[in-house]
Coordinates of C-alpha atoms in Angstrom, one line a residue:
X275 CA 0.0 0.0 0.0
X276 CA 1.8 3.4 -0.8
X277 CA 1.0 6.4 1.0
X278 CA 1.5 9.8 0.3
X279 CA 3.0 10.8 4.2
X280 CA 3.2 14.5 5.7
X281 CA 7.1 15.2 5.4
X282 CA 6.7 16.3 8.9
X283 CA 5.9 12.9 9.9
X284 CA 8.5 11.3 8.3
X285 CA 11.0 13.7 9.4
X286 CA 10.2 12.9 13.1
X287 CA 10.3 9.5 12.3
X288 CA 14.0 9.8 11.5
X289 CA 14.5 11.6 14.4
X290 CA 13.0 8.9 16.7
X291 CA 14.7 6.3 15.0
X292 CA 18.1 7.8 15.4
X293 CA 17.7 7.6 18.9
X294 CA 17.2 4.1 18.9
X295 CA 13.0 4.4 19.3
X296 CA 9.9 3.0 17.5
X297 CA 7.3 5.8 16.3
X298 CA 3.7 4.8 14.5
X299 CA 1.4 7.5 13.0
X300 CA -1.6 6.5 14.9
X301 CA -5.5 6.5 15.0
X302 CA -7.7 9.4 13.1
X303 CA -4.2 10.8 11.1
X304 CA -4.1 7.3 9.4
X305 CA -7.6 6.6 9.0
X306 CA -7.8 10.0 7.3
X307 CA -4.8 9.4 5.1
X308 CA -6.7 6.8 3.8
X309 CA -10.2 8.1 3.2
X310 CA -8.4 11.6 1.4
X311 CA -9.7 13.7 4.1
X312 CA -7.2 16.6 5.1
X313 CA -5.8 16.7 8.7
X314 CA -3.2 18.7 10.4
X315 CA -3.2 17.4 13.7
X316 CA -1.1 14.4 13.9
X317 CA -1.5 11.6 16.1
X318 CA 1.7 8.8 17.1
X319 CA 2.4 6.5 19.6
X320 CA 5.7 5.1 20.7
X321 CA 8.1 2.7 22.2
X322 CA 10.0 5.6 24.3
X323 CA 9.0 7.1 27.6
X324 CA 7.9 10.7 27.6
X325 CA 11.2 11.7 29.7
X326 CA 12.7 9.7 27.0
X327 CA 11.4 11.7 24.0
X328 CA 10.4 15.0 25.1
X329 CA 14.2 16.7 24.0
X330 CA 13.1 15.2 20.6
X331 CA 9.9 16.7 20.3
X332 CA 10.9 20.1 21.9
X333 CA 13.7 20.0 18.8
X334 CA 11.1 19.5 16.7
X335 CA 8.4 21.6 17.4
X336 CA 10.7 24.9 17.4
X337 CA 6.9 27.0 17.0
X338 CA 5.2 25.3 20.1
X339 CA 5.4 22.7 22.9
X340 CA 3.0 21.5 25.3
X341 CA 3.2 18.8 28.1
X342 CA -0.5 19.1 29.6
X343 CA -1.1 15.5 28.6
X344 CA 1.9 14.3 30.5
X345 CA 0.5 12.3 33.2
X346 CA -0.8 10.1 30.5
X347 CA 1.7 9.9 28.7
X348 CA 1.1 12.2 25.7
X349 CA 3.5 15.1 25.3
X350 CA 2.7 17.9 22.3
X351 CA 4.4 20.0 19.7
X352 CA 3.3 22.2 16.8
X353 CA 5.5 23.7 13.8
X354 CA 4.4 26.3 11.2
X355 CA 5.0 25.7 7.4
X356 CA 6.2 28.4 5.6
X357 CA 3.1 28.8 4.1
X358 CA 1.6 29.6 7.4
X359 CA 0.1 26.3 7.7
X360 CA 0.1 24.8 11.2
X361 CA 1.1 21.2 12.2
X362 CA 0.7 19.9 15.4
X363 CA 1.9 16.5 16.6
X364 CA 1.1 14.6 19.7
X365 CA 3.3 11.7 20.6
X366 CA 1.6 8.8 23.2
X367 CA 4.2 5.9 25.1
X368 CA 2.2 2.7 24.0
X369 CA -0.5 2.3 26.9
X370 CA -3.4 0.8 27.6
X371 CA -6.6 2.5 29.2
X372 CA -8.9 1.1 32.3
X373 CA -11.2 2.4 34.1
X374 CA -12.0 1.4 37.5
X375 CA -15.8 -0.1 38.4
X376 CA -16.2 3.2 40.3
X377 CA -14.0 5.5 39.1
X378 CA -14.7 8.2 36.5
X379 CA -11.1 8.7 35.3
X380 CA -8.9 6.2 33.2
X381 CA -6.2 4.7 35.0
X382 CA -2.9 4.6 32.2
X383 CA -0.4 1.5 32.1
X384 CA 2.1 2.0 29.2
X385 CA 2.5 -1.0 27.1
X386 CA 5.3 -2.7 25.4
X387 CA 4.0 -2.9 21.5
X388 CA 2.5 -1.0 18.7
X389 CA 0.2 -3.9 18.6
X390 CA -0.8 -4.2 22.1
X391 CA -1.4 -0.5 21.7
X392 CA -4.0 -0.8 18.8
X393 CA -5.6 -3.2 20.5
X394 CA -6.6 -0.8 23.1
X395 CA -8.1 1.7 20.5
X396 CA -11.9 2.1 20.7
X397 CA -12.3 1.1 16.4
X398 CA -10.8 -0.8 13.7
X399 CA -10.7 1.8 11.5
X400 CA -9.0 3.6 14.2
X401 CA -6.4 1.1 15.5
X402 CA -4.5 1.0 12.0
X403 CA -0.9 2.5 12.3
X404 CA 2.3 3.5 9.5
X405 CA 5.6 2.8 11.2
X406 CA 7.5 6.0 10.2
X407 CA 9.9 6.6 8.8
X408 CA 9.6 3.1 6.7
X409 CA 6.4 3.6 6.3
X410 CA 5.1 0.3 7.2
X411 CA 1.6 -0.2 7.3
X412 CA 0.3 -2.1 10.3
X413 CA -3.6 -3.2 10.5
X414 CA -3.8 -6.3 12.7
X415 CA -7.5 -5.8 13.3
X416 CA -9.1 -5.4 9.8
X417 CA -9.5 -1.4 10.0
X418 CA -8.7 -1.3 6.2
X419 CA -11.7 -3.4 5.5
X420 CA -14.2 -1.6 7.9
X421 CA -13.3 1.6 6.3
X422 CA -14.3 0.3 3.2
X423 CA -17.3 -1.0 4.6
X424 CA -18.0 2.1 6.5
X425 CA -18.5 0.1 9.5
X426 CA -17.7 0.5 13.3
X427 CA -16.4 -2.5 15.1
X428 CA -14.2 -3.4 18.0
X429 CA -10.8 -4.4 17.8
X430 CA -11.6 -6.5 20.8
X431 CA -14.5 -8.1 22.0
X432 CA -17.0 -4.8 22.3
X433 CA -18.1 -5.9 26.0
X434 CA -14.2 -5.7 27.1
X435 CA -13.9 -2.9 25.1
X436 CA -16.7 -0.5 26.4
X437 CA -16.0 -2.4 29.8
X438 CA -12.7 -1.1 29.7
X439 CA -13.3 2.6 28.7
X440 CA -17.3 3.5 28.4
X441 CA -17.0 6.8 26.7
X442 CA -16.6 4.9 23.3
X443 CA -19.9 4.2 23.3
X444 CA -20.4 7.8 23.1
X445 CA -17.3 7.8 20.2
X446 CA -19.7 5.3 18.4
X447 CA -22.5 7.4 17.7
X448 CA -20.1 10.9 17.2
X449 CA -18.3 8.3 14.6
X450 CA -21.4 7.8 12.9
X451 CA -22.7 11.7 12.9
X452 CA -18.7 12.6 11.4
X453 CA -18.2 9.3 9.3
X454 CA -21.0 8.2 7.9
X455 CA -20.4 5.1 9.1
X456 CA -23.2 2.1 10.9
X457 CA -22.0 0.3 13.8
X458 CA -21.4 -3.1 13.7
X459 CA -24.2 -5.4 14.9
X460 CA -22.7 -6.9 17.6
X461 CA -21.2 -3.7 18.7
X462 CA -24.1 -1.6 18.6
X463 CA -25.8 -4.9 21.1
X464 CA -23.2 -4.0 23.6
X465 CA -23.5 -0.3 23.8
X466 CA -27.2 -1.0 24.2
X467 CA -26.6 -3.7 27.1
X468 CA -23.8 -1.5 28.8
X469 CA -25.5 1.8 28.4
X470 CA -25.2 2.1 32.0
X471 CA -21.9 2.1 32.5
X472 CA -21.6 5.6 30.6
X473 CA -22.6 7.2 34.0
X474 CA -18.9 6.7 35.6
X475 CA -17.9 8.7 32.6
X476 CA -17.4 12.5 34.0
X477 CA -19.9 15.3 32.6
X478 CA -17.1 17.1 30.9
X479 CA -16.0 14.2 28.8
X480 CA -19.4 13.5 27.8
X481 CA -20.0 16.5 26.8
X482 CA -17.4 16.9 24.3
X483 CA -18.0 14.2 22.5
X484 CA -21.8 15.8 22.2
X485 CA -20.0 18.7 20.8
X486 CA -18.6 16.8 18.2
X487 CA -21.3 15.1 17.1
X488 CA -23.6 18.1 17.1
X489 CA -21.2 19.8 14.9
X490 CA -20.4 17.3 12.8
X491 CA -22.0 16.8 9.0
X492 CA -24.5 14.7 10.1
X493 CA -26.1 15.3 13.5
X494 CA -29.2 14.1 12.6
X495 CA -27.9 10.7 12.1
X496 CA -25.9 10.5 15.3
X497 CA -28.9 12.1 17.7
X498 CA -30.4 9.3 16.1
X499 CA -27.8 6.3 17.0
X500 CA -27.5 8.4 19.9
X501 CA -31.5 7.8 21.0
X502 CA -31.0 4.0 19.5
X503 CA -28.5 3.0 21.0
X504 CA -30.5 3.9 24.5
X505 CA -26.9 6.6 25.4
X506 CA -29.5 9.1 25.4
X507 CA -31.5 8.1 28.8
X508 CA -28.6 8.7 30.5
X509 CA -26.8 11.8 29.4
X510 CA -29.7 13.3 27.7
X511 CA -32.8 12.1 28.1
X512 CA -35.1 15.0 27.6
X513 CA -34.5 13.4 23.7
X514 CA -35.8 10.4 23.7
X515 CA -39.0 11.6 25.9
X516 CA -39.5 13.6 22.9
X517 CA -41.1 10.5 21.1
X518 CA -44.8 10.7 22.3
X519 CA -47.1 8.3 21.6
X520 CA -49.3 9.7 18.3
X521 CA -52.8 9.5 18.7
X522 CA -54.9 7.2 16.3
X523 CA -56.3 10.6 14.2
X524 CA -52.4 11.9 14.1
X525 CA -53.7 15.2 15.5
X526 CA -50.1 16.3 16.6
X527 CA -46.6 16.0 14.9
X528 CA -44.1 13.3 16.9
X529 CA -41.9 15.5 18.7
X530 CA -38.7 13.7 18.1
X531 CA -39.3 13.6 14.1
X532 CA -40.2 17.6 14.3
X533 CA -36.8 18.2 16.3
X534 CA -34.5 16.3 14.0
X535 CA -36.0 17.8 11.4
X536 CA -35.5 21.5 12.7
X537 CA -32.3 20.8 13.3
X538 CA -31.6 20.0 9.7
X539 CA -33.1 23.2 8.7
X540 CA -31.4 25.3 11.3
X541 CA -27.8 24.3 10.1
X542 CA -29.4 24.7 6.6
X543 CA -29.6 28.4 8.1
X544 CA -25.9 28.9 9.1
X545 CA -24.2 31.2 7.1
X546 CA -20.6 31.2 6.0
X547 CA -18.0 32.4 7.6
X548 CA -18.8 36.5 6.7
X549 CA -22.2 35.9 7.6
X550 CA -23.8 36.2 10.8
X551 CA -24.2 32.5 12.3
X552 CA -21.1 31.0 10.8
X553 CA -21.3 27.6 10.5
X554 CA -21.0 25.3 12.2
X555 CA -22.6 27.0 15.1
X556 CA -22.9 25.0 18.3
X557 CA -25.7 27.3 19.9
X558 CA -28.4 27.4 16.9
X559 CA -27.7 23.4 17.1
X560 CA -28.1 23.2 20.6
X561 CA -31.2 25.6 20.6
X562 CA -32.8 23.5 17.5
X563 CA -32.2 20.2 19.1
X564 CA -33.7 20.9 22.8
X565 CA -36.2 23.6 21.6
X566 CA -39.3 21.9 22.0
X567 CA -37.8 19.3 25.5
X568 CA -40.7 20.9 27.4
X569 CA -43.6 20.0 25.5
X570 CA -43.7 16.7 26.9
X571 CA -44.0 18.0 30.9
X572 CA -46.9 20.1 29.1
X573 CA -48.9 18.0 27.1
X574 CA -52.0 18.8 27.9
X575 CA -55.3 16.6 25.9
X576 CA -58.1 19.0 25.2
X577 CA -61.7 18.9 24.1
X578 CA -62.2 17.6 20.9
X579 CA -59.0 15.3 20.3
X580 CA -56.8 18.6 20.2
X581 CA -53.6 18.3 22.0
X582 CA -52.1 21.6 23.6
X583 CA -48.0 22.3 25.0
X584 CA -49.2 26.2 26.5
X585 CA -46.0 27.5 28.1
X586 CA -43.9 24.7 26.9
X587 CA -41.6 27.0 25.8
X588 CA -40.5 28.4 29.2
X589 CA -40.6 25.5 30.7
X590 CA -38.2 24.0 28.5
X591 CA -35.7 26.7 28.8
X592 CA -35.3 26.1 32.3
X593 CA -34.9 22.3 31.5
X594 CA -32.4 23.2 29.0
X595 CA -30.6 25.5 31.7
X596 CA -30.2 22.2 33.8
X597 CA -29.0 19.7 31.4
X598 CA -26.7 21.5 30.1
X599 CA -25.3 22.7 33.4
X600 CA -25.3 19.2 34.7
X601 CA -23.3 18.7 31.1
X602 CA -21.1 21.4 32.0
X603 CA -21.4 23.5 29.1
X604 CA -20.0 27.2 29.1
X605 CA -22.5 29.8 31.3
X606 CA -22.6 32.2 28.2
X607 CA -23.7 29.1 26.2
X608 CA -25.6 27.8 29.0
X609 CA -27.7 31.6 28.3
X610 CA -27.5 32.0 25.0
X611 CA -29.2 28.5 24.3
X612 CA -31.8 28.8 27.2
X613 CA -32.9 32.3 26.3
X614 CA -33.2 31.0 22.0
X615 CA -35.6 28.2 23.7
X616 CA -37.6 31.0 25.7
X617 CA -38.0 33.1 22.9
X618 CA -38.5 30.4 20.1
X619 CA -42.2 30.9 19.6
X620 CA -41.8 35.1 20.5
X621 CA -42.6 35.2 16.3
X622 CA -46.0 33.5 15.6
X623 CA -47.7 36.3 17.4
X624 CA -46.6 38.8 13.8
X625 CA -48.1 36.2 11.3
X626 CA -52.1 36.6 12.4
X627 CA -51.5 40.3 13.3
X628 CA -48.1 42.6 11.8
X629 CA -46.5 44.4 15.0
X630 CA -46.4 47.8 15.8
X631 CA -43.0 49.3 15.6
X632 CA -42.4 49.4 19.6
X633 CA -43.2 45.7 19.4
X634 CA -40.7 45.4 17.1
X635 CA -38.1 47.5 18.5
X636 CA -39.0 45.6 21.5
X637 CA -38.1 41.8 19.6
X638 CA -35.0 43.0 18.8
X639 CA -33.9 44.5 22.3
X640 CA -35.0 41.0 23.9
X641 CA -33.3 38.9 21.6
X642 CA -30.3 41.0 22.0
X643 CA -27.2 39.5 20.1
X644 CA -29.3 36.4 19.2
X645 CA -31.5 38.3 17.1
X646 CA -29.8 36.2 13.9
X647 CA -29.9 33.1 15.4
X648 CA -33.8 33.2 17.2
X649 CA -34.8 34.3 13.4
X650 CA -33.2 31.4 12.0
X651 CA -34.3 28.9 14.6
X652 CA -37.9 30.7 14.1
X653 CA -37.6 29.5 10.6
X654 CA -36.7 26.1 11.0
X655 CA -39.5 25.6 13.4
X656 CA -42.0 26.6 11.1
X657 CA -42.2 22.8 9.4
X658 CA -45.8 22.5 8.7
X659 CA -46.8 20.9 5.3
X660 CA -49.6 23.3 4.6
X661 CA -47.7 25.2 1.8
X662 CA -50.2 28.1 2.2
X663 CA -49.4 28.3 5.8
X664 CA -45.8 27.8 5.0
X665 CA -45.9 30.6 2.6
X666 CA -47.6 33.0 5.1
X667 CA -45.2 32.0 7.8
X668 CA -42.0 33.0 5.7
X669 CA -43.5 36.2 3.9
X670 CA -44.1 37.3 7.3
X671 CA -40.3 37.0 8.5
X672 CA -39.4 38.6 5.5
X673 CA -41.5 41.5 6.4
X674 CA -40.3 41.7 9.9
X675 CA -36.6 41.4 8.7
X676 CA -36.9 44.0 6.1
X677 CA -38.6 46.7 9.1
X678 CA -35.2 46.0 11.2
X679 CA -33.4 46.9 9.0
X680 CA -35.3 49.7 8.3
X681 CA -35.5 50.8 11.8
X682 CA -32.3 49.9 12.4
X683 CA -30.8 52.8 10.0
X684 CA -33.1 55.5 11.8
X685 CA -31.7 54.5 15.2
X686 CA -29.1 52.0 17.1
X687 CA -30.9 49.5 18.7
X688 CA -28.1 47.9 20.8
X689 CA -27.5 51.4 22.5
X690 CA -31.0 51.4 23.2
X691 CA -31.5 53.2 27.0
X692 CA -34.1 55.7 28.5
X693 CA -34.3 59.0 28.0
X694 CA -33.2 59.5 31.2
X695 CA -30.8 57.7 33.1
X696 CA -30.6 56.3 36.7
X697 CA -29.1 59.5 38.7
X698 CA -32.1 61.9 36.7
X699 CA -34.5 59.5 38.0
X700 CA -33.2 59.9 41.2
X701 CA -32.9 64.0 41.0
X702 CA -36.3 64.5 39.6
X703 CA -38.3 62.2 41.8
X704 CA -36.5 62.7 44.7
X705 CA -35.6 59.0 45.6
X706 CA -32.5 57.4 46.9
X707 CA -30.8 55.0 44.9
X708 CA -32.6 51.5 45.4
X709 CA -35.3 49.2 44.1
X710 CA -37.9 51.8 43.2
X711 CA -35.1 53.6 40.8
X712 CA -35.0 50.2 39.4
X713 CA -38.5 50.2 38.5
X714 CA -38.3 53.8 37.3
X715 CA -35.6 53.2 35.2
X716 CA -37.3 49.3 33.1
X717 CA -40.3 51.4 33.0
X718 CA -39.1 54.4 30.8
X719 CA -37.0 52.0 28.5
X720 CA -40.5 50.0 28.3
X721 CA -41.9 53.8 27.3
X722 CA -38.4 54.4 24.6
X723 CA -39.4 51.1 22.9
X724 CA -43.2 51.7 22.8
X725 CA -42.8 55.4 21.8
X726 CA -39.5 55.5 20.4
X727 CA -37.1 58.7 21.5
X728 CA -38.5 61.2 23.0
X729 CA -37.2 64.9 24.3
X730 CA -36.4 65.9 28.0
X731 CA -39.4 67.2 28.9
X732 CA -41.9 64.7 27.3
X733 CA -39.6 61.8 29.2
X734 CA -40.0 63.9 32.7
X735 CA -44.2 64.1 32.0
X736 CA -44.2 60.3 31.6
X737 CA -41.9 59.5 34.8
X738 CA -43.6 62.0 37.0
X739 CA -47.0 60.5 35.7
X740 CA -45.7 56.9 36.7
X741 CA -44.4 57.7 40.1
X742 CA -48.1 59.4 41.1
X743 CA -49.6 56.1 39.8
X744 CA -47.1 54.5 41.9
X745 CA -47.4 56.4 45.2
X746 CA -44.2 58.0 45.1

């Protein structure tokens, strides 16, 4: 098999080799290499200790080092190509992973092999390795074949394997959202047998392998295997709850079906990289995928056969607040995505009836800097099949749009504030600085969005007339 290698590669091959040391490009670098898709981040293991190889690697990687990884072995290094282009390397001491019954950290044993090392790899098509610099292609496991196959298997028996390291169940289904790829029967058996064993697995780790998956090609497919496969229940099982039962007449939509298919259309909505939700975008995906998590705490079964989710909205962006806190996701993410679930049905209300300009002035202010995104997410929601409806739906975002922008050119509406500011409240009414200036103050930017600007004394009428309603 000839392979075109990264010179890099090969050069550090050399290097290891003159030191009397083995060195394998490893894992995603060769599987890669062999389905022709680019990578710059280069993966090898090796026969040498880290203490062993780290003067190597810091000769090498004259543009960056890193030694974070250390305690398991893994020590880093990056170089820049003269055309700018970065390469970064990451060099592993053959080990072998374990986890503990109880514990929610691996426990690292270096090993003695390259093959004992791939054996330890969660896939075939992962635990392939080129011996550099002879570039010797080692594949004791099949991983060649699976690629071709497109399918996920274990190099070892899969109960051993997931037994030994659960979070590749969770690498299964991102695999299948980046790849492409099915899981292999008996494989995919296991992950649903062992599903429990993914809770020793800490939230962060989980977590980022959710973020790959979501912003992979295909997260449909891998929410999917994820719901399948049963990982859901545990690490997010507001999904799978979506799947309500559908009643005999098919009065409602099934949640689940609606959700994936938002989700397509919101990433169908991302923009390029000039525009303004950049794809991928890991919040409009998140929003899209737990926008509708309340409806089934809401589900309410009405007169008539109707079926009714009032408030499910709110109620799911408090859910959403949870899980993903539990899921330790970023607080400004943990906001953002909340806050586009709150606001997610704000819209419908403009369709039956156009808004006044306050109540558009007031849309934008709430949504804030997720105006781009709650429009988009608005749009994918709108998935009925009632092309009239659908029509209606998106000549009325259109409309709404085009009066931003409109508005927008008359006045800012991110520096948006009262016409009078906290320490004129307090001089004109008299007040000390404390809740009731608070109230003053929400209550004359509610009176600048409804009215628009207004001058001094019009803004000192309107706050003298609400502190008499108010007692003050």
């Amino acid at each position: 098999m000839k392979f075109e290698v990264w010179p890099e590669a090969v050069e550090l091959g050399r290097m290891f080799a003159e030191e009397g040391y083995e060195l394998a490009l490893v894992g995603g670098a060769v599987r890669d290499l062999l389905l022709r898709r680019p990578n710059h981040d280069l993966d090898f293991c090796t026969s040498a200790r880290p203490e062993q190889f780290e003067p190597i690697l810091r000769r090498f990687g004259h543009d960056g080092f890193w030694d974070m990884g250390r305690k398991f072995g893994t020590l880093g290094a990056m170089r820049r190509r003269p055309d700018g282009t970065e390469v970064q390397v990451e060099v592993t001491t053959y080990r072998s992973d374990t986890y503990d019954s109880d514990s929610r950290k691996p426990e690292v044993q270096y090993g003695d092999t390259l093959e004992g090392d791939l054996s330890r790899r969660d896939f075939t098509v992962n635990a392939m390795a080129l011996r550099v610099p002879d570039l010797e292609f080692v594949d004791p496991f099949g991983g060649a074949n699976d690629l071709a196959k497109s399918v996920l298997r274990t190099p070892v028996n899969p109960r051993q394997s997931f037994d030994d390291d659960p979070l590749r169940m969770m690498r299964a289904v991102r695999f299948v959202a980046q790849l492409g790829f099915r899981i292999e029967p008996d494989t995919a058996e296991a992950i649903t047998d062992m599903v429990d064993r993914i809770s020793i697995v800490s939230a962060e780790r989980v977590r980022d392998e959710l973020i790959k998956l979501l912003l992979s090609d295909r997260p449909h497919e891998g929410v999917e295997a994820l719901v399948d496969s049963g990982l859901a229940d545990i690490v997010l099982p507001e999904i799978p709850a979506l799947r309500l039962e559908i009643d005999e007449y098919h009065r409602h939509k099934d949640v689940f079906e609606h959700t994936l298919m938002v989700l397509d259309r919101a990433i169908a909505l991302e923009t390029g990289s000039d525009g303004p939700v950049p794809a991928p975008d890991l919040t409009l995906r998140l929003a899209a995928l737990l926008h509708d998590i309340g409806k089934p705490a809401t589900r309410r079964f009405e007169p008539h056969g109707k079926v009714s989710f009032h408030h499910h909205d709110a109620v799911g962006a408090k859910m959403a607040r949870k899980r993903l806190k539990a899921l330790r996701f970023d607080r400004h993410l943990i906001d953002d995505v909340s806050e586009l679930v709150n606001l997610h049905l704000r819209f419908h209300g403009y369709v039956d009836e156009p808004w006044t300009d306050s109540a558009v002035r007031r849309y934008v202010k709430d949504a804030g800097h997720l105006y781009e995104r709650l429009n988009r997410l608005t749009r994918a929601d709108a998935t009925t099949q009632n092309r009239r409806k659908e029509l209606m739906f998106s000549s009325a975002m259109d409309e709404m749009e085009a009066r931003v922008r409109k508005l927008k050119q008359q006045e800012d509406f991110d520096a948006i504030r009262p016409d009078l500011d906290g320490n004129q409240i307090i001089e004109i009414l008299g007040i000390k600085p404390g809740p009731q200036v608070g109230r003053a103050y929400r209550h004359m930017l509610d009176f600048r969005l409804d009215h628009g600007p207004a001058d001094h004394d019009e803004a000192v009428a309107e706050l003298n007339r609400w502190a008499a309603d108010e007692g003050l």
